[in-house]
């Protein structure tokens, strides 16, 4: 999947769309809409929790990760790579 | 295997009419004994109609073992519906930037539109119809979104591209699900050539960016698929689709629509077979040959009536391809086998 | 079909039809103490049939059919007909099961608590289960264990025990009174002989048990014990399930609950006696 255009808005499923069960360093996530299970590591569960279906731009998401989870060392390019993975998995959509 | 449905003479072996009657008139299953139930469930599985049967019989007081099996079938159908709609959504995401109409076909369309034909239906591949002019861009977009060619075989590929009504089959490398990208609804080798542009122009938006054929378009496509795009295998399920579409939408304007696509006769025959198999209507002698083929399945789930089956197999190839091409096609297949 | 037999193994009913008498007679004899399917309606139908009528007699070759099939299932010679039936029954479970989370695991039970053992072929899950049965554990099955998503309980599936090659002699020595099927030489999997589970396993097969330990045994190395972290246990158990994905959310819920509630341990064991001692020590410490 190509990286989304600059300024793209990233959205996750609305609340209730995911069943999230922390295991250890991994978190098991059941995606109700697809019926698929994903094993995620930080910061993917945090990204999904912040995005919700309202949607955020890459920069806004970066700010929220720093504020809410103290993940200040995340760079925009690293975050974009994680988002691309979540888009390919169908957990995040762009518009 | 004896049938327990009372109006079958007791000496007649069970065939898939047992299933047709249970679908059409669920209350009649109350007369089944254990052997009759076993036959019915086995035939329903073999015809890929167990989920449909489970939804039709939902709420009836059934033996515990039957209720458990049908409960499993309902859960499996629900999970299948979820997976099918997700494939459609992933295709939508991949194709949205192109801005071309994307029309869902067959099972996925029935499920997405919430139609009776989709209730409990097993859904295999994702089938979509796109304008022929957009085919190259659609191909590039699905290849860019994780779908891959199933078989990189030059003969099959050339055959598909030259003569078929769809791209060669593609499978998603992560989700392991197939997509069939159609640009028309029958092979270009078939003698009848429906008008895909018209089908797309008449299609109906679903509200999420995807479309389905119009109700009459769905019936025309289902009938074309039943008679011209296969050897009637899986035919009972396709015929049940048509029965549900007709019940839900009626047949107003259907004959004109069918005629416009060169499919007047298949649609008329499909309606007669629906009436004959699911409503006890009268059938002509040639229709009865189709009924024999559509119901050729015994209580152990085995295909029966091999002569009837072979006749339909040859016939279906003959419909799809002119004879010399058929020979060439078979020869290529044999040589490689 | 010409010859037929129906039976129930744990909660699952089967109907087996055959063009030949021999495989049905063998099934009928080996499964004689098993009940009929509930309400007389089998969950799955299995067919053993000749591709062409003359193949019933001429180099008789058993094609495998049923409700659920894989296209690549190759036929077997008639002398391996019992194996064909067992393979076909397993296949129905692997492809068709939806009521339970199907775990490719052996299981034993004591005091209502079950030990689930899973691992690659040759890890010894089957051997350990039968050795524990000798020690007084109830044998629940050595191929599939059925986890009920609604209750979290494990249901037994004590089908015939399929012994391979060296295990045949070992089992014959260990259980001289056990009822055995025919020795089938030179099958695609080597020599095979089926053993009927002990009477207690069959009599108690309708009693479920609460899973108490997930065990990942490995045969061959010096005795060792390692706690398995939850994510690793989750991945290993989903890989050991043929229908985890097909079950959807109930499967996810059942699996995450199993991982949260039940300790997961990997053991290396050098021989059967050590393995049994390790399992019993782990269970005593729970």
XYZ file of C-alpha atoms in Angstrom:
718
model
C 0.000 0.000 0.000
C 1.421 3.405 -0.937
C 2.106 5.963 1.725
C -0.815 8.345 1.957
C -0.575 11.853 0.569
C 0.694 14.622 2.884
C -2.104 16.029 5.008
C -4.043 12.759 4.854
C -6.399 11.994 7.728
C -5.970 8.599 9.401
C -9.000 6.903 10.945
C -9.435 3.745 12.997
C -12.650 1.884 13.763
C -15.178 3.468 16.128
C -15.201 2.425 19.804
C -16.381 -1.161 20.108
C -14.822 -2.066 16.778
C -11.851 -3.683 18.457
C -11.439 -6.160 21.322
C -8.085 -5.408 22.918
C -6.414 -7.952 25.241
C -2.918 -7.065 26.497
C -0.789 -10.231 26.757
C 2.747 -9.051 27.584
C 4.897 -6.972 25.242
C 2.272 -7.956 22.679
C -1.364 -6.997 22.617
C -3.938 -9.284 20.985
C -6.488 -7.284 19.011
C -9.637 -8.760 17.504
C -10.941 -6.573 14.678
C -14.690 -7.121 14.641
C -15.304 -5.818 11.138
C -12.812 -8.144 9.438
C -12.933 -11.029 11.927
C -9.130 -10.957 12.000
C -6.760 -11.185 14.972
C -3.646 -9.001 15.099
C -0.732 -9.173 17.531
C 0.539 -5.641 18.013
C 3.493 -4.081 19.808
C 3.870 -0.536 21.055
C 2.995 2.012 19.776
C 0.347 0.357 17.552
C -2.293 -0.149 20.307
C -1.759 3.450 21.433
C -2.138 4.713 17.865
C -5.447 2.870 17.492
C -6.667 4.158 20.857
C -5.902 7.777 19.960
C -7.133 7.766 16.363
C -10.702 6.568 16.804
C -13.053 7.215 13.932
C -12.748 11.020 14.180
C -9.358 10.796 12.526
C -6.125 12.755 12.854
C -3.346 13.967 10.606
C 0.146 12.531 11.025
C 1.376 15.616 12.883
C -1.618 15.752 15.200
C -1.170 12.055 15.995
C 2.511 12.629 16.763
C 1.585 15.376 19.259
C -1.030 13.217 20.958
C 1.349 10.256 21.299
C 3.881 12.541 22.982
C 1.245 14.072 25.314
C -0.756 10.962 26.240
C 1.864 8.224 26.248
C 5.152 10.043 26.640
C 6.319 8.598 23.330
C 8.235 11.783 22.521
C 11.053 10.013 20.697
C 8.764 8.932 17.864
C 9.701 10.568 14.572
C 7.263 11.444 11.819
C 8.867 9.006 9.389
C 8.866 6.119 11.895
C 5.249 6.837 12.740
C 4.331 6.982 9.049
C 5.877 3.525 8.598
C 3.798 2.134 11.512
C 0.685 3.732 10.061
C 1.360 2.174 6.656
C 1.473 -1.229 8.339
C -1.832 -0.561 10.079
C -3.357 0.619 6.777
C -2.176 -2.564 5.036
C -3.678 -4.628 7.876
C -6.978 -2.788 7.428
C -6.962 -1.425 10.983
C -6.503 2.160 9.772
C -7.972 3.839 6.702
C -6.909 7.098 5.096
C -8.956 9.830 3.506
C -31.720 -43.692 1.559
C -35.442 -43.169 1.872
C -37.007 -39.777 2.069
C -39.323 -38.980 4.898
C -41.082 -36.179 3.029
C -44.541 -37.592 2.714
C -45.451 -36.765 -0.870
C -42.405 -38.529 -2.300
C -43.322 -42.128 -3.043
C -41.493 -44.227 -0.433
C -39.598 -46.180 -3.071
C -37.987 -43.056 -4.532
C -34.409 -42.509 -3.311
C -33.660 -39.157 -1.723
C -32.326 -36.524 -4.058
C -31.797 -32.800 -3.731
C -35.552 -32.217 -4.113
C -35.601 -32.995 -0.399
C -33.496 -29.874 0.102
C -35.476 -27.754 -2.355
C -38.695 -28.546 -0.515
C -37.208 -27.868 2.909
C -35.990 -24.461 1.717
C -39.262 -23.534 0.074
C -41.537 -24.802 2.827
C -39.573 -25.121 6.099
C -42.511 -26.516 8.092
C -42.292 -29.756 6.133
C -39.054 -30.775 7.862
C -41.095 -31.559 10.960
C -42.010 -34.878 9.336
C -38.381 -35.994 8.950
C -36.961 -38.936 10.898
C -33.288 -39.283 11.846
C -32.352 -40.760 8.482
C -34.259 -38.072 6.613
C -32.502 -35.359 8.622
C -29.114 -36.922 7.976
C -29.839 -36.989 4.240
C -31.112 -33.411 4.230
C -28.101 -32.031 6.110
C -25.634 -33.970 3.965
C -27.249 -32.805 0.722
C -27.396 -29.222 1.997
C -23.672 -29.298 2.752
C -22.855 -30.792 -0.631
C -24.907 -28.091 -2.392
C -23.349 -25.368 -0.221
C -26.788 -24.465 1.086
C -26.421 -25.554 4.733
C -26.196 -21.950 5.982
C -29.240 -20.965 3.948
C -31.145 -23.969 5.293
C -30.087 -23.074 8.843
C -31.561 -19.587 8.523
C -34.741 -20.850 6.879
C -35.329 -23.328 9.736
C -34.348 -20.914 12.517
C -36.970 -20.907 15.280
C -38.556 -24.261 14.461
C -38.522 -26.884 17.232
C -35.835 -29.274 15.972
C -34.066 -32.335 17.401
C -31.118 -31.263 19.587
C -28.500 -32.756 17.293
C -30.012 -30.971 14.281
C -30.246 -27.691 16.165
C -26.558 -27.973 17.096
C -25.482 -28.654 13.514
C -27.608 -25.825 12.123
C -26.381 -23.502 14.890
C -22.835 -24.187 13.721
C -23.922 -23.498 10.145
C -25.491 -20.160 11.134
C -22.307 -19.112 12.928
C -20.192 -20.174 9.963
C -22.412 -18.228 7.563
C -22.175 -15.124 9.735
C -18.399 -15.385 9.840
C -18.358 -15.949 6.069
C -20.518 -12.880 5.538
C -18.174 -10.802 7.682
C -15.111 -11.965 5.749
C -16.799 -11.374 2.380
C -17.870 -7.842 3.269
C -14.381 -7.122 4.554
C -12.881 -8.201 1.227
C -15.297 -5.841 -0.505
C -14.242 -3.035 1.837
C -10.547 -3.687 1.183
C -11.210 -3.643 -2.564
C -13.112 -0.385 -2.103
C -10.158 1.163 -0.292
C -7.779 0.015 -3.025
C -9.973 1.250 -5.889
C -11.424 4.440 -4.381
C -8.653 6.679 -5.803
C -9.573 5.575 -9.367
C -13.056 7.078 -9.148
C -14.562 4.400 -11.413
C -17.766 2.536 -10.533
C -17.152 -0.782 -8.732
C -20.145 -3.137 -8.845
C -20.304 -6.071 -6.419
C -21.644 -9.286 -7.928
C -23.273 -12.493 -6.629
C -23.037 -13.457 -2.949
C -21.111 -10.431 -1.743
C -23.641 -8.122 -3.424
C -26.590 -9.921 -1.814
C -24.942 -9.725 1.608
C -23.891 -6.083 1.225
C -27.405 -5.059 0.148
C -28.995 -7.072 2.967
C -31.064 -9.158 0.544
C -32.917 -12.365 1.331
C -30.667 -14.172 -1.178
C -27.704 -13.329 1.064
C -29.151 -14.811 4.255
C -26.930 -17.708 5.293
C -25.456 -17.925 1.810
C -21.944 -19.268 1.472
C -19.743 -16.731 -0.285
C -16.511 -17.692 -1.993
C -14.465 -15.279 -4.037
C -15.075 -11.552 -4.260
C -16.583 -10.819 -7.697
C -16.604 -7.253 -8.955
C -17.627 -5.686 -12.276
C -15.756 -2.630 -13.524
C -15.868 -0.735 -16.839
C -13.628 -2.327 -19.442
C -11.940 1.017 -20.039
C -10.820 1.057 -16.394
C -9.524 -2.535 -16.385
C -5.818 -1.704 -16.667
C -5.978 0.824 -13.852
C -8.005 -1.578 -11.689
C -5.452 -4.319 -12.322
C -2.594 -2.037 -11.286
C -4.467 -0.881 -8.174
C -5.265 -4.364 -6.871
C -1.710 -5.539 -7.595
C -0.487 -2.511 -5.619
C -2.742 -3.381 -2.684
C -1.452 -6.894 -2.020
C -3.320 -9.090 -4.521
C -1.150 -11.417 -6.614
C -1.722 -13.606 -9.691
C -2.739 -17.130 -8.681
C -0.862 -18.885 -11.485
C 1.788 -17.272 -13.599
C 0.968 -19.524 -16.560
C 1.320 -17.880 -19.968
C -1.216 -20.126 -21.703
C -3.890 -19.636 -19.110
C -3.090 -15.959 -18.880
C -3.352 -15.409 -22.642
C -6.544 -17.471 -22.671
C -8.099 -15.413 -19.912
C -7.108 -12.094 -21.380
C -8.225 -12.952 -24.867
C -11.416 -14.834 -24.233
C -12.691 -14.543 -20.704
C -14.919 -12.021 -19.050
C -12.557 -11.389 -16.190
C -8.915 -10.911 -15.300
C -7.041 -14.096 -14.416
C -7.760 -14.910 -10.759
C -5.916 -12.931 -8.105
C -5.355 -13.845 -4.487
C -4.455 -11.578 -1.586
C -1.069 -12.482 -0.172
C -2.007 -11.725 3.455
C -5.684 -12.575 3.631
C -5.568 -15.545 1.262
C -8.816 -14.542 -0.460
C -9.492 -14.456 -4.195
C -10.843 -11.588 -6.245
C -12.412 -11.964 -9.697
C -12.375 -8.711 -11.621
C -15.027 -8.876 -14.355
C -15.487 -6.460 -17.222
C -18.590 -8.251 -18.480
C -20.757 -11.066 -17.151
C -20.189 -13.772 -19.787
C -17.051 -14.922 -21.631
C -16.403 -13.114 -24.884
C -16.570 -16.539 -26.544
C -20.194 -17.057 -25.542
C -22.748 -16.613 -28.300
C -24.762 -14.155 -26.281
C -23.034 -10.944 -25.375
C -24.731 -8.975 -22.616
C -24.147 -5.227 -22.510
C -21.913 -4.549 -19.492
C -21.967 -0.766 -19.933
C -25.729 -0.885 -19.599
C -25.541 -3.084 -16.496
C -23.120 -0.643 -14.894
C -25.239 2.357 -15.923
C -28.296 0.751 -14.304
C -26.410 -0.250 -11.131
C -27.445 0.970 -7.696
C -25.211 2.710 -5.113
C -24.826 1.007 -1.723
C -23.917 4.182 0.147
C -20.330 3.189 0.918
C -18.873 3.919 -2.518
C -19.623 0.449 -3.885
C -22.561 -0.540 -6.085
C -24.722 -3.548 -6.911
C -26.536 -4.400 -10.110
C -30.161 -3.296 -10.278
C -32.608 -5.964 -9.028
C -33.433 -7.053 -12.571
C -29.744 -6.895 -13.441
C -29.003 -9.289 -10.585
C -31.619 -11.759 -11.830
C -30.321 -11.538 -15.404
C -26.770 -12.097 -14.215
C -27.744 -15.008 -11.963
C -29.601 -16.680 -14.842
C -26.696 -16.108 -17.241
C -24.342 -17.586 -14.659
C -26.587 -20.597 -14.064
C -26.927 -21.664 -17.681
C -24.020 -20.260 -19.608
C -21.122 -19.833 -17.240
C -20.727 -23.329 -15.818
C -21.987 -26.871 -16.031
C -24.930 -26.255 -13.661
C -22.661 -27.337 -10.824
C -23.743 -25.467 -7.719
C -26.876 -24.793 -9.694
C -29.316 -25.321 -6.868
C -27.728 -22.509 -4.887
C -27.828 -20.198 -7.892
C -31.445 -21.096 -8.526
C -32.262 -20.371 -4.869
C -30.650 -16.930 -5.334
C -32.996 -16.273 -8.255
C -35.981 -17.480 -6.274
C -35.163 -15.041 -3.454
C -34.519 -12.124 -5.818
C -37.838 -12.699 -7.562
C -39.666 -12.983 -4.251
C -38.115 -9.760 -3.003
C -38.297 -7.631 -6.156
C -40.882 -9.240 -8.436
C -40.405 -9.527 -12.179
C -41.656 -6.201 -13.487
C -39.587 -5.139 -16.480
C -37.480 -8.285 -16.204
C -38.360 -9.741 -19.604
C -37.435 -6.510 -21.430
C -34.222 -6.246 -19.467
C -33.305 -9.852 -20.232
C -34.052 -9.360 -23.932
C -31.820 -6.303 -24.056
C -28.896 -8.444 -22.913
C -29.724 -11.370 -25.194
C -30.739 -13.490 -22.210
C -34.501 -13.766 -22.660
C -34.525 -17.571 -22.869
C -32.208 -18.314 -19.917
C -34.137 -15.918 -17.687
C -37.475 -17.410 -18.729
C -36.185 -20.911 -18.074
C -34.763 -19.922 -14.704
C -38.156 -18.555 -13.666
C -39.884 -21.777 -14.757
C -37.342 -23.888 -12.834
C -37.810 -21.732 -9.729
C -41.527 -22.278 -10.003
C -41.129 -25.998 -10.645
C -38.584 -26.762 -7.923
C -39.644 -24.383 -5.182
C -43.359 -23.865 -5.779
C -44.531 -27.162 -7.242
C -45.277 -25.587 -10.630
C -45.557 -27.528 -13.880
C -42.426 -27.960 -15.970
C -41.964 -28.837 -19.622
C -40.103 -31.992 -20.639
C -36.909 -30.070 -21.393
C -37.157 -28.252 -18.060
C -37.400 -31.627 -16.359
C -33.952 -32.544 -17.699
C -32.582 -29.469 -15.925
C -34.455 -30.407 -12.755
C -32.929 -33.877 -12.931
C -29.467 -32.358 -13.207
C -30.036 -29.756 -10.499
C -31.252 -32.373 -8.027
C -28.723 -35.127 -8.880
C -27.435 -35.709 -5.351
C -28.182 -38.642 -3.045
C -28.638 -38.812 0.719
C -24.934 -39.549 1.193
C -24.057 -36.317 -0.611
C -22.874 -38.185 -3.697
C -23.396 -36.752 -7.176
C -25.739 -39.031 -9.110
C -26.977 -39.355 -12.712
C -23.551 -39.270 -14.386
C -24.985 -39.303 -17.906
C -27.042 -36.205 -17.224
C -24.006 -34.540 -15.677
C -21.777 -35.275 -18.665
C -24.374 -33.939 -21.089
C -24.393 -30.673 -19.210
C -20.634 -30.490 -18.953
C -20.117 -30.758 -22.707
C -23.009 -28.454 -23.303
C -21.637 -25.769 -21.030
C -18.279 -25.775 -22.770
C -20.013 -25.629 -26.118
C -21.907 -22.562 -25.024
C -18.828 -20.779 -23.853
C -16.545 -21.451 -26.777
C -16.946 -22.158 -30.489
C -16.152 -25.869 -31.168
C -12.681 -25.561 -32.700
C -11.594 -23.441 -29.786
C -12.980 -25.980 -27.365
C -10.857 -28.714 -28.925
C -7.768 -26.522 -28.804
C -8.445 -25.623 -25.205
C -8.928 -29.235 -24.110
C -5.876 -30.381 -26.027
C -3.704 -27.826 -24.290
C -5.098 -28.981 -20.957
C -4.562 -32.689 -21.728
C -1.033 -32.222 -22.964
C -0.096 -30.462 -19.774
C -1.782 -32.956 -17.468
C -24.166 -46.801 0.623
C -23.735 -50.588 0.721
C -22.157 -50.708 4.167
C -22.572 -48.141 6.896
C -21.798 -47.498 10.542
C -22.545 -44.584 12.842
C -20.955 -43.701 16.167
C -20.259 -40.852 18.538
C -16.831 -39.836 19.832
C -17.222 -37.319 22.643
C -19.777 -34.748 21.458
C -19.306 -35.496 17.736
C -21.371 -37.984 15.701
C -20.075 -39.634 12.539
C -21.695 -41.661 9.781
C -19.325 -43.735 7.658
C -20.479 -45.326 4.433
C -18.386 -47.708 2.374
C -18.508 -49.612 -0.895
C -16.669 -52.434 0.916
C -17.562 -54.440 3.988
C -14.097 -54.784 5.548
C -13.466 -51.212 6.768
C -16.979 -51.031 8.254
C -16.543 -54.374 10.056
C -13.261 -53.120 11.516
C -14.812 -49.851 12.657
C -17.811 -51.646 14.110
C -15.555 -53.959 16.094
C -13.083 -51.360 17.367
C -15.770 -48.784 18.220
C -18.214 -51.341 19.651
C -18.347 -49.649 23.092
C -19.062 -46.178 21.664
C -22.622 -44.800 21.572
C -24.659 -43.863 18.501
C -24.834 -40.205 17.373
C -27.155 -38.028 19.435
C -30.755 -38.250 18.151
C -29.470 -40.620 15.453
C -28.235 -37.624 13.408
C -24.493 -37.575 12.713
C -22.562 -34.313 12.601
C -20.456 -35.536 9.693
C -20.710 -38.015 6.863
C -17.662 -39.869 5.556
C -17.632 -41.906 2.344
C -15.192 -44.633 1.289
C -15.872 -45.338 -2.331
C -14.542 -46.789 -5.567
C -13.889 -44.198 -8.268
C -15.089 -46.702 -10.907
C -17.394 -49.685 -10.212
C -14.772 -52.292 -11.192
C -12.320 -50.801 -8.709
C -14.403 -52.400 -5.965
C -12.685 -55.676 -6.887
C -9.828 -54.954 -9.260
C -6.888 -53.464 -7.329
C -9.482 -52.021 -4.976
C -8.648 -48.434 -4.247
C -10.433 -46.458 -1.535
C -11.336 -42.890 -2.444
C -12.043 -40.652 0.518
C -15.097 -38.406 0.499
C -17.290 -36.605 2.957
C -18.951 -33.360 3.915
C -15.575 -31.602 3.909
C -12.764 -32.575 1.581
C -9.362 -31.547 0.376
C -8.866 -31.934 -3.374
C -5.440 -33.531 -2.882
C -6.686 -36.453 -0.748
C -5.150 -39.450 -2.543
C -6.831 -42.889 -2.508
C -5.507 -45.746 -0.368
C -5.441 -49.502 -1.073
C -8.337 -51.434 0.471
C -6.064 -53.066 3.072
C -5.601 -49.557 4.493
C -9.350 -48.882 4.508
C -9.503 -48.361 8.286
C -6.786 -45.730 8.012
C -8.765 -44.061 5.220
C -11.821 -43.907 7.470
C -9.862 -42.461 10.399
C -8.162 -39.877 8.164
C -11.509 -38.865 6.703
C -13.073 -38.502 10.166
C -10.157 -36.325 11.263
C -10.555 -34.236 8.146
C -14.231 -33.560 8.881
C -13.216 -32.274 12.304
C -10.307 -30.206 11.021
C -12.315 -28.515 8.270
C -15.844 -28.577 9.627
C -15.743 -28.051 13.398
C -17.454 -24.842 14.544
C -19.015 -25.686 17.924
C -15.666 -25.965 19.696
C -12.261 -24.420 19.373
C -10.461 -27.417 17.916
C -6.984 -27.879 19.350
C -4.523 -30.290 17.807
C -3.490 -31.582 21.196
C -3.606 -34.580 23.482
C -5.344 -34.259 26.836
C -5.565 -36.114 30.134
C -7.668 -35.361 33.197
C -7.449 -35.947 36.942
C -9.827 -34.551 39.597
C -11.674 -32.567 36.926
C -8.528 -30.742 35.821
C -7.098 -31.253 32.352
C -3.558 -31.077 30.993
C -3.391 -30.056 27.332
C -0.284 -31.147 25.433
C 0.600 -29.875 21.998
C 3.666 -29.783 19.829
C 5.106 -30.700 16.473
C 4.897 -34.304 15.291
C 7.365 -36.386 17.276
C 7.218 -34.112 20.344
C 5.545 -36.961 22.188
C 2.139 -35.502 23.040
C 0.469 -38.810 22.215
C 3.013 -40.963 24.059
C 2.857 -38.784 27.179
C -0.941 -38.919 27.205
C -1.000 -42.717 27.044
C 1.746 -43.034 29.681
C -0.157 -40.686 31.997
C -3.260 -42.824 31.451
C -1.308 -45.811 32.785
C -0.572 -43.720 35.887
C -4.272 -43.270 36.542
C -5.047 -40.140 34.554
C -8.166 -40.238 32.409
C -7.240 -40.272 28.716
C -9.283 -37.601 26.834
C -7.723 -37.957 23.412
C -4.401 -37.856 21.604
C -5.329 -35.976 18.429
C -7.934 -33.284 19.083
C -9.170 -31.557 22.224
C -12.385 -29.541 22.010
C -12.625 -26.285 23.937
C -16.199 -25.062 24.405
C -16.197 -21.250 23.968
C -19.394 -20.923 26.009
C -18.066 -22.657 29.138
C -14.283 -22.664 28.777
C -14.388 -26.417 29.441
C -12.474 -29.028 27.519
C -14.386 -31.898 25.907
C -12.819 -35.290 25.313
C -12.417 -36.764 21.835
C -11.047 -40.252 22.576
C -10.905 -41.662 19.050
C -8.777 -44.720 18.284
C -5.122 -44.184 19.139
C -3.067 -44.260 15.959
C 0.252 -45.974 16.668
C 3.146 -45.621 14.239
C 6.193 -47.843 13.669
C 8.197 -48.321 16.915
C 5.277 -47.091 19.036
C 3.293 -50.184 18.004
C 5.629 -52.608 19.761
C 5.953 -50.338 22.780
C 2.176 -50.104 23.138
C 1.669 -53.845 22.672
C 4.166 -54.440 25.469
C 2.670 -51.799 27.762
C -0.996 -52.763 27.226
C -1.103 -56.498 26.469
C -4.880 -56.492 27.038
C -5.694 -53.551 24.780
C -7.831 -54.233 21.729
C -5.930 -53.559 18.522
C -6.911 -53.014 14.911
C -5.152 -54.738 12.009
C -1.478 -53.996 11.458
C -1.357 -51.885 8.302
C 2.107 -52.165 6.831
C 3.755 -49.673 4.517
C 1.111 -46.953 4.593
C 2.137 -43.444 3.456
C 2.999 -42.862 7.150
C 4.845 -46.166 7.722
C 3.376 -49.043 9.720
C 0.132 -48.111 11.490
C -1.922 -49.927 14.079
C -4.945 -48.551 15.918
C -5.515 -49.150 19.629
C -8.845 -48.788 21.422
C -8.590 -46.329 24.351
C -9.109 -47.881 27.788
C -12.630 -48.531 29.035
C -12.565 -45.605 31.457
C -11.707 -43.129 28.676
C -14.735 -44.279 26.711
C -17.105 -44.479 29.683
C -16.205 -40.944 30.843
C -16.001 -39.296 27.443
C -19.048 -37.095 28.027
C -17.499 -35.487 31.114
C -15.703 -32.232 30.279
C -12.831 -30.902 32.381
C -11.412 -27.483 33.204
C -8.062 -26.863 31.505
C -5.390 -26.502 34.208
C -2.066 -26.641 32.342
C -0.894 -25.948 28.797
C 2.126 -28.083 28.082
C 4.500 -27.860 25.123
C 6.595 -31.025 25.436
C 9.734 -31.759 23.436
C 11.274 -35.221 23.427
C 14.989 -35.912 23.358
C 16.939 -33.369 25.413
C 17.869 -33.370 29.102
C 14.964 -32.550 31.391
C 14.211 -28.824 31.459
C 11.233 -26.616 32.275
C 10.514 -23.148 30.889
C 7.573 -20.857 31.554
C 6.040 -19.792 28.233
C 5.107 -16.083 28.020
C 1.447 -15.348 27.161
C 2.013 -14.026 23.630
C 4.108 -17.063 22.694
C 1.495 -19.395 24.182
C -1.210 -17.516 22.269
C 0.625 -17.893 18.960
C 1.464 -21.555 19.565
C -2.121 -22.397 20.515
C -3.616 -20.549 17.518
C -1.195 -22.471 15.311
C -2.348 -25.686 16.989
C -5.984 -24.884 16.175
C -7.490 -25.779 12.814
C -10.520 -23.526 13.246
C -9.359 -20.549 15.307
C -9.845 -18.131 12.397
C -13.134 -19.700 11.306
C -14.662 -19.252 14.760
C -14.192 -15.489 14.764
C -14.809 -13.614 18.001
C -15.867 -16.642 20.102
C -12.523 -18.216 19.164
C -10.633 -15.069 20.146
C -12.462 -14.848 23.461
C -11.969 -18.535 24.261
C -8.288 -18.415 23.341
C -7.426 -15.249 25.255
C -9.322 -16.596 28.275
C -7.428 -19.894 28.087
C -4.104 -18.035 27.924
C -5.050 -15.733 30.812
C -6.363 -18.480 33.103
C -4.034 -21.400 32.471
C -0.257 -21.496 33.017
C 1.787 -22.458 29.949
C 4.985 -24.464 30.305
C 7.457 -25.973 27.844
C 9.358 -29.073 28.911
C 12.213 -31.059 27.454
C 12.225 -34.704 28.521
C 14.770 -37.433 27.782
C 12.423 -40.439 28.127
C 8.817 -41.295 28.906
C 9.283 -41.950 32.629
C 11.004 -38.577 33.105
C 8.304 -36.825 31.088
C 5.540 -38.321 33.220
C 7.386 -37.347 36.417
C 7.832 -33.775 35.109
C 4.141 -33.429 34.233
C 3.013 -34.794 37.595
C 5.419 -32.484 39.458
C 4.116 -29.477 37.522
C 0.513 -30.436 38.266
C 1.252 -30.981 41.956
C 2.656 -27.455 42.136
C -0.417 -25.800 40.563
